Structure formats: C-alpha cells, structure tokens
Tab-separated table of N, CA and C in Angstrom:
chain	number	residue	atom	x	y	z
S	1	MET	N	-30.436	7.081	79.984
S	1	MET	CA	-30.323	7.624	81.331
S	1	MET	C	-31.127	8.922	81.425
S	2	ALA	N	-31.912	9.055	82.451
S	2	ALA	CA	-32.740	10.242	82.641
S	2	ALA	C	-31.898	11.410	83.143
S	3	ASP	N	-32.283	12.605	82.721
S	3	ASP	CA	-31.607	13.804	83.197
S	3	ASP	C	-32.017	14.047	84.650
S	4	VAL	N	-31.052	14.275	85.524
S	4	VAL	CA	-31.352	14.464	86.948
S	4	VAL	C	-31.760	15.894	87.272
S	5	TYR	N	-31.615	16.807	86.306
S	5	TYR	CA	-31.907	18.217	86.548
S	5	TYR	C	-33.315	18.573	86.089
S	6	GLU	N	-33.940	19.468	86.836
S	6	GLU	CA	-35.207	20.040	86.405
S	6	GLU	C	-34.916	20.927	85.188
S	7	PRO	N	-35.912	21.133	84.317
S	7	PRO	CA	-35.661	21.989	83.152
S	7	PRO	C	-35.171	23.376	83.575
S	8	TRP	N	-34.156	23.868	82.882
S	8	TRP	CA	-33.588	25.180	83.183
S	8	TRP	C	-33.142	25.832	81.887
S	9	GLU	N	-33.060	27.173	81.923
S	9	GLU	CA	-32.680	27.926	80.732
S	9	GLU	C	-31.384	28.694	80.907
S	10	LYS	N	-31.031	29.018	82.137
S	10	LYS	CA	-29.822	29.818	82.345
S	10	LYS	C	-29.115	29.403	83.627
S	11	LEU	N	-27.871	29.823	83.704
S	11	LEU	CA	-27.084	29.607	84.911
S	11	LEU	C	-27.230	30.821	85.820
S	12	ILE	N	-27.287	30.576	87.111
S	12	ILE	CA	-27.337	31.652	88.096
S	12	ILE	C	-26.070	31.579	88.938
S	13	HIS	N	-25.806	32.646	89.669
S	13	HIS	CA	-24.620	32.706	90.522
S	13	HIS	C	-25.013	32.522	91.981
S	14	ILE	N	-24.315	31.614	92.639
S	14	ILE	CA	-24.422	31.488	94.086
S	14	ILE	C	-23.006	31.585	94.644
S	15	VAL	N	-22.896	32.017	95.881
S	15	VAL	CA	-21.588	32.151	96.519
S	15	VAL	C	-21.505	31.099	97.609
S	16	VAL	N	-20.485	30.267	97.513
S	16	VAL	CA	-20.296	29.174	98.465
S	16	VAL	C	-18.965	29.385	99.172
S	17	LEU	N	-19.028	29.725	100.439
S	17	LEU	CA	-17.823	29.969	101.243
S	17	LEU	C	-16.879	30.948	100.546
S	18	GLY	N	-17.448	32.004	99.975
S	18	GLY	CA	-16.661	33.055	99.337
S	18	GLY	C	-16.275	32.778	97.897
S	19	LYS	N	-16.657	31.641	97.350
S	19	LYS	CA	-16.348	31.294	95.964
S	19	LYS	C	-17.626	31.348	95.138
S	20	VAL	N	-17.523	31.838	93.906
S	20	VAL	CA	-18.683	32.006	93.042
S	20	VAL	C	-18.845	30.773	92.152
S	21	LEU	N	-20.042	30.215	92.182
S	21	LEU	CA	-20.363	29.066	91.339
S	21	LEU	C	-21.529	29.415	90.430
S	22	GLU	N	-21.483	28.917	89.210
S	22	GLU	CA	-22.598	29.067	88.279
S	22	GLU	C	-23.335	27.738	88.235
S	23	VAL	N	-24.628	27.790	88.536
S	23	VAL	CA	-25.441	26.585	88.637
S	23	VAL	C	-26.742	26.775	87.861
S	24	PRO	N	-27.393	25.690	87.447
S	24	PRO	CA	-28.649	25.826	86.707
S	24	PRO	C	-29.786	26.309	87.600
S	25	GLU	N	-30.535	27.278	87.100
S	25	GLU	CA	-31.688	27.801	87.839
S	25	GLU	C	-32.742	26.711	88.024
S	26	LYS	N	-33.708	26.978	88.881
S	26	LYS	CA	-34.905	26.155	89.059
S	26	LYS	C	-34.608	24.714	89.473
S	27	ASN	N	-33.563	24.500	90.234
S	27	ASN	CA	-33.212	23.160	90.688
S	27	ASN	C	-32.976	23.149	92.181
S	28	LEU	N	-33.077	21.975	92.782
S	28	LEU	CA	-32.725	21.835	94.189
S	28	LEU	C	-31.249	22.152	94.355
S	29	LEU	N	-30.904	22.748	95.467
S	29	LEU	CA	-29.529	23.153	95.714
S	29	LEU	C	-28.561	21.977	95.608
S	30	LEU	N	-28.929	20.828	96.102
S	30	LEU	CA	-28.028	19.675	96.029
S	30	LEU	C	-27.756	19.292	94.572
S	31	ARG	N	-28.757	19.372	93.713
S	31	ARG	CA	-28.543	19.128	92.278
S	31	ARG	C	-27.678	20.229	91.670
S	32	GLN	N	-27.905	21.464	92.086
S	32	GLN	CA	-27.094	22.566	91.564
S	32	GLN	C	-25.627	22.358	91.937
S	33	LEU	N	-25.380	21.915	93.138
S	33	LEU	CA	-24.006	21.652	93.557
S	33	LEU	C	-23.436	20.452	92.805
S	34	GLN	N	-24.268	19.484	92.492
S	34	GLN	CA	-23.825	18.340	91.696
S	34	GLN	C	-23.417	18.788	90.294
S	35	TYR	N	-24.040	19.826	89.775
S	35	TYR	CA	-23.706	20.358	88.455
S	35	TYR	C	-22.248	20.810	88.393
S	36	VAL	N	-21.741	21.380	89.481
S	36	VAL	CA	-20.345	21.859	89.491
S	36	VAL	C	-19.376	20.818	90.012
S	37	SER	N	-19.884	19.774	90.663
S	37	SER	CA	-19.025	18.718	91.180
S	37	SER	C	-19.768	17.387	91.153
S	38	GLU	N	-19.377	16.517	90.232
S	38	GLU	CA	-20.017	15.206	90.149
S	38	GLU	C	-19.868	14.422	91.449
S	39	ASP	N	-18.866	14.768	92.258
S	39	ASP	CA	-18.667	14.084	93.536
S	39	ASP	C	-19.885	14.209	94.453
S	40	VAL	N	-20.651	15.287	94.293
S	40	VAL	CA	-21.854	15.454	95.122
S	40	VAL	C	-22.817	14.298	94.872
S	41	GLY	N	-22.926	13.858	93.631
S	41	GLY	CA	-23.803	12.736	93.305
S	41	GLY	C	-23.364	11.428	93.939
S	42	MET	N	-22.112	11.367	94.389
S	42	MET	CA	-21.593	10.149	95.011
S	42	MET	C	-21.573	10.254	96.532
S	43	GLY	N	-22.050	11.384	97.055
S	43	GLY	CA	-22.058	11.587	98.502
S	43	GLY	C	-23.034	10.664	99.203
S	44	ARG	N	-22.938	10.644	100.521
S	44	ARG	CA	-23.784	9.772	101.345
S	44	ARG	C	-25.105	10.449	101.703
S	45	TYR	N	-25.758	11.048	100.724
S	45	TYR	CA	-27.004	11.775	100.970
S	45	TYR	C	-28.201	10.852	100.781
S	46	CYS	N	-29.222	11.061	101.594
S	46	CYS	CA	-30.439	10.267	101.459
S	46	CYS	C	-31.383	10.881	100.422
S	47	TRP	N	-31.246	12.172	100.137
S	47	TRP	CA	-32.058	12.933	99.177
S	47	TRP	C	-33.520	13.065	99.626
S	48	ASN	N	-33.834	12.739	100.869
S	48	ASN	CA	-35.226	12.873	101.324
S	48	ASN	C	-35.345	13.511	102.705
S	49	ALA	N	-34.361	14.308	103.101
S	49	ALA	CA	-34.415	15.129	104.317
S	49	ALA	C	-34.319	14.346	105.620
S	50	GLU	N	-33.817	13.134	105.588
S	50	GLU	CA	-33.695	12.369	106.825
S	50	GLU	C	-32.285	12.383	107.408
S	51	CYS	N	-31.264	12.365	106.559
S	51	CYS	CA	-29.895	12.201	107.075
S	51	CYS	C	-29.264	13.510	107.565
S	52	ARG	N	-29.684	14.622	107.025
S	52	ARG	CA	-29.163	15.955	107.354
S	52	ARG	C	-27.691	16.124	106.941
S	53	TYR	N	-27.179	15.246	106.095
S	53	TYR	CA	-25.807	15.369	105.603
S	53	TYR	C	-25.660	16.536	104.628
S	54	CYS	N	-26.780	17.110	104.202
S	54	CYS	CA	-26.716	18.213	103.238
S	54	CYS	C	-27.149	19.550	103.855
S	55	GLU	N	-27.057	19.665	105.171
S	55	GLU	CA	-27.459	20.905	105.841
S	55	GLU	C	-26.539	22.047	105.447
S	56	VAL	N	-27.143	23.190	105.156
S	56	VAL	CA	-26.391	24.392	104.800
S	56	VAL	C	-26.942	25.587	105.572
S	57	HIS	N	-26.102	26.556	105.775
S	57	HIS	CA	-26.501	27.850	106.331
S	57	HIS	C	-26.340	28.851	105.199
S	58	TYR	N	-27.323	29.722	105.051
S	58	TYR	CA	-27.289	30.633	103.905
S	58	TYR	C	-27.939	31.968	104.249
S	59	THR	N	-27.619	32.954	103.420
S	59	THR	CA	-28.274	34.258	103.503
S	59	THR	C	-28.880	34.574	102.145
S	60	ARG	N	-29.845	35.467	102.186
S	60	ARG	CA	-30.528	35.936	100.973
S	60	ARG	C	-30.035	37.347	100.648
S	61	PRO	N	-30.073	37.744	99.382
S	61	PRO	CA	-29.693	39.117	99.049
S	61	PRO	C	-30.541	40.125	99.829
S	62	GLY	N	-29.889	41.094	100.433
S	62	GLY	CA	-30.587	42.129	101.187
S	62	GLY	C	-31.058	41.707	102.561
S	63	ASP	N	-30.727	40.505	102.994
S	63	ASP	CA	-31.153	39.999	104.301
S	63	ASP	C	-29.926	39.420	104.994
S	64	THR	N	-29.530	40.000	106.102
S	64	THR	CA	-28.328	39.536	106.793
S	64	THR	C	-28.587	38.349	107.711
S	65	ALA	N	-29.857	38.025	107.938
S	65	ALA	CA	-30.185	36.884	108.802
S	65	ALA	C	-29.706	35.591	108.159
S	66	GLU	N	-29.128	34.732	108.986
S	66	GLU	CA	-28.678	33.440	108.482
S	66	GLU	C	-29.805	32.423	108.631
S	67	HIS	N	-30.062	31.694	107.571
S	67	HIS	CA	-31.102	30.670	107.552
S	67	HIS	C	-30.433	29.307	107.466
S	68	VAL	N	-31.130	28.285	107.925
S	68	VAL	CA	-30.624	26.914	107.859
S	68	VAL	C	-31.596	26.109	107.009
S	69	GLY	N	-31.051	25.289	106.122
S	69	GLY	CA	-31.901	24.461	105.281
S	69	GLY	C	-31.164	23.213	104.833
S	70	LEU	N	-31.898	22.352	104.178
S	70	LEU	CA	-31.329	21.134	103.623
S	70	LEU	C	-31.240	21.305	102.114
S	71	ALA	N	-30.068	21.059	101.575
S	71	ALA	CA	-29.846	21.256	100.147
S	71	ALA	C	-30.705	20.336	99.294
S	72	CYS	N	-31.199	19.244	99.862
S	72	CYS	CA	-32.066	18.331	99.114
S	72	CYS	C	-33.507	18.825	99.059
S	73	ARG	N	-33.822	19.876	99.786
S	73	ARG	CA	-35.186	20.417	99.822
S	73	ARG	C	-35.252	21.895	99.444
S	74	LEU	N	-34.140	22.536	99.325
S	74	LEU	CA	-34.046	23.978	99.106
S	74	LEU	C	-33.628	24.261	97.668
S	75	ARG	N	-34.327	25.152	97.009
S	75	ARG	CA	-33.928	25.554	95.662
S	75	ARG	C	-32.955	26.720	95.763
S	76	GLY	N	-31.849	26.589	95.076
S	76	GLY	CA	-30.885	27.685	95.049
S	76	GLY	C	-31.437	28.841	94.233
S	77	PHE	N	-31.016	30.051	94.550
S	77	PHE	CA	-31.514	31.241	93.863
S	77	PHE	C	-30.365	32.215	93.638
S	78	GLU	N	-30.547	33.083	92.657
S	78	GLU	CA	-29.537	34.081	92.316
S	78	GLU	C	-29.158	34.882	93.552
S	79	GLY	N	-27.868	34.978	93.810
S	79	GLY	CA	-27.382	35.758	94.937
S	79	GLY	C	-27.351	35.026	96.266
S	80	MET	N	-27.758	33.778	96.296
S	80	MET	CA	-27.710	32.987	97.527
S	80	MET	C	-26.258	32.897	97.993
S	81	ARG	N	-26.054	32.999	99.302
S	81	ARG	CA	-24.710	32.901	99.876
S	81	ARG	C	-24.709	31.780	100.904
S	82	LEU	N	-23.972	30.718	100.610
S	82	LEU	CA	-23.838	29.623	101.563
S	82	LEU	C	-22.662	29.944	102.473
S	83	THR	N	-22.949	30.050	103.767
S	83	THR	CA	-21.926	30.460	104.727
S	83	THR	C	-21.346	29.295	105.517
S	84	ARG	N	-22.107	28.217	105.635
S	84	ARG	CA	-21.617	26.995	106.310
S	84	ARG	C	-22.193	25.790	105.594
S	85	LEU	N	-21.376	24.738	105.511
S	85	LEU	CA	-21.796	23.506	104.851
S	85	LEU	C	-21.582	22.327	105.786
S	86	ALA	N	-22.464	21.355	105.716
S	86	ALA	CA	-22.250	20.112	106.445
S	86	ALA	C	-20.948	19.486	105.932
S	87	PRO	N	-20.240	18.738	106.756
S	87	PRO	CA	-18.949	18.158	106.341
S	87	PRO	C	-19.022	17.351	105.042
S	88	GLU	N	-20.084	16.604	104.819
S	88	GLU	CA	-20.204	15.805	103.589
S	88	GLU	C	-20.264	16.703	102.352
S	89	VAL	N	-21.015	17.785	102.433
S	89	VAL	CA	-21.116	18.714	101.304
S	89	VAL	C	-19.761	19.368	101.054
S	90	ARG	N	-19.130	19.826	102.102
S	90	ARG	CA	-17.821	20.473	101.966
S	90	ARG	C	-16.812	19.514	101.323
S	91	TYR	N	-16.801	18.276	101.769
S	91	TYR	CA	-15.884	17.279	101.226
S	91	TYR	C	-16.138	17.057	99.730
S	92	ASN	N	-17.413	16.915	99.353
S	92	ASN	CA	-17.746	16.666	97.958
S	92	ASN	C	-17.512	17.868	97.057
S	93	LEU	N	-17.498	19.064	97.604
S	93	LEU	CA	-17.278	20.279	96.813
S	93	LEU	C	-15.827	20.758	96.841
S	94	ASN	N	-14.984	20.094	97.589
S	94	ASN	CA	-13.624	20.561	97.811
S	94	ASN	C	-12.899	20.959	96.519
S	95	GLU	N	-12.866	20.092	95.529
S	95	GLU	CA	-12.152	20.386	94.287
S	95	GLU	C	-12.812	21.508	93.500
S	96	ALA	N	-14.143	21.507	93.432
S	96	ALA	CA	-14.853	22.558	92.706
S	96	ALA	C	-14.607	23.922	93.341
S	97	LEU	N	-14.592	23.974	94.659
S	97	LEU	CA	-14.337	25.248	95.333
S	97	LEU	C	-12.903	25.707	95.127
S	98	ALA	N	-11.972	24.769	95.062
S	98	ALA	CA	-10.569	25.136	94.821
S	98	ALA	C	-10.404	25.773	93.446
S	99	ARG	N	-11.194	25.353	92.459
S	99	ARG	CA	-11.108	25.896	91.096
S	99	ARG	C	-11.922	27.172	90.913
S	100	ALA	N	-12.935	27.375	91.722
S	100	ALA	CA	-13.872	28.489	91.541
S	100	ALA	C	-13.225	29.824	91.883
S	101	PRO	N	-13.641	30.878	91.182
S	101	PRO	CA	-13.103	32.202	91.493
S	101	PRO	C	-13.689	32.760	92.788
S	102	THR	N	-12.912	33.618	93.434
S	102	THR	CA	-13.442	34.341	94.586
S	102	THR	C	-14.429	35.386	94.073
S	103	GLU	N	-15.152	36.007	94.966
S	103	GLU	CA	-16.102	37.045	94.550
S	103	GLU	C	-15.393	38.184	93.828
S	104	ASP	N	-14.228	38.597	94.311
S	104	ASP	CA	-13.471	39.675	93.669
S	104	ASP	C	-13.022	39.284	92.273
S	105	GLU	N	-12.529	38.063	92.124
S	105	GLU	CA	-12.088	37.587	90.813
S	105	GLU	C	-13.256	37.496	89.837
S	106	ALA	N	-14.393	37.015	90.306
S	106	ALA	CA	-15.569	36.890	89.449
S	106	ALA	C	-16.093	38.255	89.025
S	107	ALA	N	-16.027	39.227	89.913
S	107	ALA	CA	-16.505	40.575	89.585
S	107	ALA	C	-15.641	41.217	88.504
S	108	ALA	N	-14.367	40.869	88.464
S	108	ALA	CA	-13.445	41.453	87.489
S	108	ALA	C	-13.496	40.744	86.133
S	109	ALA	N	-14.067	39.544	86.081
S	109	ALA	CA	-14.094	38.763	84.850
S	109	ALA	C	-15.306	39.131	83.998
S	110	PRO	N	-15.172	38.994	82.657
S	110	PRO	CA	-16.341	39.245	81.795
S	110	PRO	C	-17.402	38.185	82.025
S	111	PRO	N	-18.696	38.499	81.816
S	111	PRO	CA	-19.755	37.531	82.061
S	111	PRO	C	-19.645	36.330	81.118
S	112	THR	N	-20.051	35.169	81.628
S	112	THR	CA	-20.039	33.937	80.861
S	112	THR	C	-21.414	33.770	80.220
S	113	PRO	N	-21.480	33.523	78.903
S	113	PRO	CA	-22.799	33.332	78.283
S	113	PRO	C	-23.431	32.027	78.736
S	114	SER	N	-24.756	32.019	78.838
S	114	SER	CA	-25.493	30.815	79.188
S	114	SER	C	-25.540	29.902	77.972
S	115	PRO	N	-25.758	28.600	78.183
S	115	PRO	CA	-25.867	27.693	77.043
S	115	PRO	C	-26.950	28.159	76.080
S	116	GLY	N	-26.665	28.067	74.787
S	116	GLY	CA	-27.628	28.476	73.783
S	116	GLY	C	-27.517	29.929	73.359
S	117	GLU	N	-26.653	30.694	73.998
S	117	GLU	CA	-26.509	32.118	73.616
S	117	GLU	C	-25.477	32.256	72.533
C-alpha cells in the first residue's frame, strides 16, 4: 500500500475550532486532518476541488482576515487557525476534536517530540 502523505520530517500545530492538532508538515490540509482522524479518509470528498465538501475558513498568523479554501487544495501551515469547517469535515473530525487539547491546555503541556527525535 502506498503512503498517502507527502514526505515530511516534523509535526506542526494547527488550531481547529479552538483545539490544537499536530499534523505532518508539507501536506494538503485534508491529508493532515486524515492524519489525526482516519474518518476523514472515509468522507465523501472528491479530492479534486469539485464537491466543496472540504471547504474551510482560516486565518494566518498575524493576519486577522478570514480566508476561504478547500482542504484538498490547501497546504496546512504552522499556526493556521481553522475557524469554520464544512459539515462533512466537522463530522469526520468530531472524535479527534473531542480528544484534542484546547489552546490553553496545549500551552501548559510540555512539547511533544517529533518522530525520530
């Protein structure tokens, strides 16, 4: 079976609806979300920007403007904040978000080493 992830060396932090997730760098956001929830891989996504089931609203560090993108075309980046998710994405991430720490909890916890450290 082929690896579905692009080559990566470390995990980065993104904030999804106030919860902190660690995802592999250098990957499409939809793949990064699949890393924390296998249910994303079973979602009704077309993976080619036609269905819009993976639409997200996000902000960038230092920029308060909200941007809209498709998780199947957008690469997640350190400090990305997802503020709204399409219903399919929210449904597939439900359990992962329930387990994930809030921003305050993550800030108080010691850092997690990346694989290979």
